[in-house]
Short mmCIF file of C-alpha atoms and ligand atoms in Angstrom, two decimals:
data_model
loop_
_atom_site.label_atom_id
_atom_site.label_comp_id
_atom_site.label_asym_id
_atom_site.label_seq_id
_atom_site.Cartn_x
_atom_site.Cartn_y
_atom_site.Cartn_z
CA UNK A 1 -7.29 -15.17 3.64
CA UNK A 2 -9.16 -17.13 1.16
CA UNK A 3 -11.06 -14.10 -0.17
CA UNK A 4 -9.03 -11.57 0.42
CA UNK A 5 -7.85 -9.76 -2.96
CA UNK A 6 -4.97 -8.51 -2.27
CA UNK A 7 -3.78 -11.71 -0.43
CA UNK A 8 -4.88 -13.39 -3.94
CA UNK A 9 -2.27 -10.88 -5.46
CA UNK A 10 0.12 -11.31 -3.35
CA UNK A 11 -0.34 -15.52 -4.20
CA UNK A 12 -0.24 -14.36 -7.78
CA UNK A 13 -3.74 -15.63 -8.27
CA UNK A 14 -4.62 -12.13 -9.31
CA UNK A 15 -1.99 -10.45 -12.08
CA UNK A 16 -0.17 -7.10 -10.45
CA UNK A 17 1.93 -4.78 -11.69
CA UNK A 18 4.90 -5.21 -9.38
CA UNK A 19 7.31 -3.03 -8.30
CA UNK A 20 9.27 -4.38 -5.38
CA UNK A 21 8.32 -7.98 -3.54
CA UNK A 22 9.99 -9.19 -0.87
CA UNK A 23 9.02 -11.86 2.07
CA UNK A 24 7.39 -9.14 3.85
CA UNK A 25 5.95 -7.19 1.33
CA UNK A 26 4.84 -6.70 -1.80
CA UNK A 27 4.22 -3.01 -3.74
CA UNK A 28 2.20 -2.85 -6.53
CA UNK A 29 0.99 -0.12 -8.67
CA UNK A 30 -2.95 0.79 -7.90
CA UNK A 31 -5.53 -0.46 -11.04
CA UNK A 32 -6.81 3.13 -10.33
CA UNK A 33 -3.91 5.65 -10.40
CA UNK A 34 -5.41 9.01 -8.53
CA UNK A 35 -1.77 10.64 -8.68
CA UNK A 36 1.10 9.88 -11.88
CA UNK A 37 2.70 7.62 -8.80
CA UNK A 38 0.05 5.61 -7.07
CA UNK A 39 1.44 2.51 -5.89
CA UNK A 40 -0.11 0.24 -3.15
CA UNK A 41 2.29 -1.03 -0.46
CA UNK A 42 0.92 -4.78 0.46
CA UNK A 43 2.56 -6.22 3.67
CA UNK A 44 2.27 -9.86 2.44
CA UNK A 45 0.20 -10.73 6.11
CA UNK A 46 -3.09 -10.73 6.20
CA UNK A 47 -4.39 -7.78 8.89
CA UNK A 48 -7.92 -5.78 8.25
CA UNK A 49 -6.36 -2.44 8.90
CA UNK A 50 -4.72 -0.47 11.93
CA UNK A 51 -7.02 -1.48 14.87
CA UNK A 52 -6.00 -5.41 14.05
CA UNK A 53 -3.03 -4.94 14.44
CA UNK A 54 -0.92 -6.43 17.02
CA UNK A 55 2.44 -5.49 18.61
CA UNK A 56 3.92 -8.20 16.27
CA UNK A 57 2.94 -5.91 13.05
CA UNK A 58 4.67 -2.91 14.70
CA UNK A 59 7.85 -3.32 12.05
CA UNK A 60 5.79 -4.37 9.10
CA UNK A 61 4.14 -1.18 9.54
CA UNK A 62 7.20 0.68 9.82
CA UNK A 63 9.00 -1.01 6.84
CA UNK A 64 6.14 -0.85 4.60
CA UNK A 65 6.74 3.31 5.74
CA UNK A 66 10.38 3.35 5.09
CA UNK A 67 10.40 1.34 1.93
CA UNK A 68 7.62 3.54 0.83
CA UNK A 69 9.88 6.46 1.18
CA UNK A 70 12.93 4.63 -0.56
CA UNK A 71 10.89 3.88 -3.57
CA UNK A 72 9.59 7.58 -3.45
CA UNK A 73 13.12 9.09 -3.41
CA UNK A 74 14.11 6.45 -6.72
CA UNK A 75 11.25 7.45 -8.55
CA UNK A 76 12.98 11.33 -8.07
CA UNK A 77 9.73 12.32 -6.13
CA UNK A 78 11.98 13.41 -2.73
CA UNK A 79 12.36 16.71 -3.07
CA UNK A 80 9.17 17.15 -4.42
CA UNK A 81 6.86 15.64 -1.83
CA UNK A 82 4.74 12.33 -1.81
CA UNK A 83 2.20 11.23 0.49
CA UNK A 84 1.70 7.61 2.02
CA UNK A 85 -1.88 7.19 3.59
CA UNK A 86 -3.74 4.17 4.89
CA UNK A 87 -7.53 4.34 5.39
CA UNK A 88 -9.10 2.16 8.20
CA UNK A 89 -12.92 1.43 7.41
CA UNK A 90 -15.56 2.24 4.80
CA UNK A 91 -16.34 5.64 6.66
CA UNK A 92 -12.41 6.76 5.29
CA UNK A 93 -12.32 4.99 2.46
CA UNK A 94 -11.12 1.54 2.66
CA UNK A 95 -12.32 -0.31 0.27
CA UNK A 96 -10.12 -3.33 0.37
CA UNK A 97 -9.71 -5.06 4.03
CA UNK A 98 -6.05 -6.09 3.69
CA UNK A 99 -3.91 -3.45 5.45
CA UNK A 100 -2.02 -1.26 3.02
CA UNK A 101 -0.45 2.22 2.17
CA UNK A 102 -1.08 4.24 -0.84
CA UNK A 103 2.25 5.72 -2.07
CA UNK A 104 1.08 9.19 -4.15
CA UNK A 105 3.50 11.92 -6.00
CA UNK A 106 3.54 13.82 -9.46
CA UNK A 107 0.67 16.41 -8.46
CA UNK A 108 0.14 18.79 -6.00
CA UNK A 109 -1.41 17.17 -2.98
CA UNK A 110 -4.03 18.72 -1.29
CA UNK A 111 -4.47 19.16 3.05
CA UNK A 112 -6.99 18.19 4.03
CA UNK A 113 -7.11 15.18 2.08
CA UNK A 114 -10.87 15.33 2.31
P1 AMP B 1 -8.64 1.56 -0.19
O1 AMP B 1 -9.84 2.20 -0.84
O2 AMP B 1 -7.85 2.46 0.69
O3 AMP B 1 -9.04 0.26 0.49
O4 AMP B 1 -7.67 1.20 -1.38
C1 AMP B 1 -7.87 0.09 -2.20
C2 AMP B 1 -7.15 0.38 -3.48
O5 AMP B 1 -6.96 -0.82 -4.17
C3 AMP B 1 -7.92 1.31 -4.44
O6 AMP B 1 -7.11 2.46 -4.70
C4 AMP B 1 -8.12 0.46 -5.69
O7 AMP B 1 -7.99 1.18 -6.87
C5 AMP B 1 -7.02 -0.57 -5.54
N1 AMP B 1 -7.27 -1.86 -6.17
C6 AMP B 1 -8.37 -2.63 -6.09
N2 AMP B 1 -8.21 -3.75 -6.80
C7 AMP B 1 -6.96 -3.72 -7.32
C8 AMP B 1 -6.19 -4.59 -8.14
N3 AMP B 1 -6.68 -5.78 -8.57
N4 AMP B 1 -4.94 -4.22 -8.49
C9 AMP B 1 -4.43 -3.04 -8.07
N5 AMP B 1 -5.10 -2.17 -7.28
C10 AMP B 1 -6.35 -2.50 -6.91
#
């Protein structure tokens, strides 16, 4: 998407710091850290959030999940605990209208998330 930022990062319009790219996705860590670990898990298509998607983005989802929890586990944050959320619409916080998953770990994370 032509306006899309994170689709600029992903084109490397916009500078990132990177942490893992491949041709599906692209993890970067957030310009606004909320946790000591707050990365941003980009799949590299463009999709608003969760109620665009279609049964083709079923795996991307799913990836973005399990490499989420692979990058977790190297950063030594398994036994610990980390949280991956994704917020659909303004109302829950989306901000940015690019689906993607916020990797968080290093503090105590509260439930309900508020
Ligand atoms: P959300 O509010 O769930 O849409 O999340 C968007 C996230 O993107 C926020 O946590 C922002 O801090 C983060 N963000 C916005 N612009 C950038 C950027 N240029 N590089 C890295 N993270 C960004």
């Amino acid at each position: 998407m032509e306006n899309c930022i994170f689709c600029k990062i992903i084109r490397g319009e916009i500078p990132s710091r990177k942490v893992f790219e491949d041709d599906r996705l692209l993890v970067i860590e957030d310009v606004s850290p909320q946790a000591p670990l707050h990365l941003l898990l980009l799949p590299k298509k463009h999709v608003v959030n969760c109620l665009d998607m279609t049964p083709g983005e079923d795996a991307l989802a799913g990836y973005a999940l399990r490499t989420g929890g692979a990058i977790a586990r190297e950063k030594g944050y398994a036994d610990t605990g980390f949280r991956i959320v994704q917020n659909n619409g303004a109302g829950a916080g989306q901000s940015v209208f690019h689906i993607h998953f916020h990797l968080l770990a290093g503090r105590p994370l509260a439930w309900p998330p508020g």
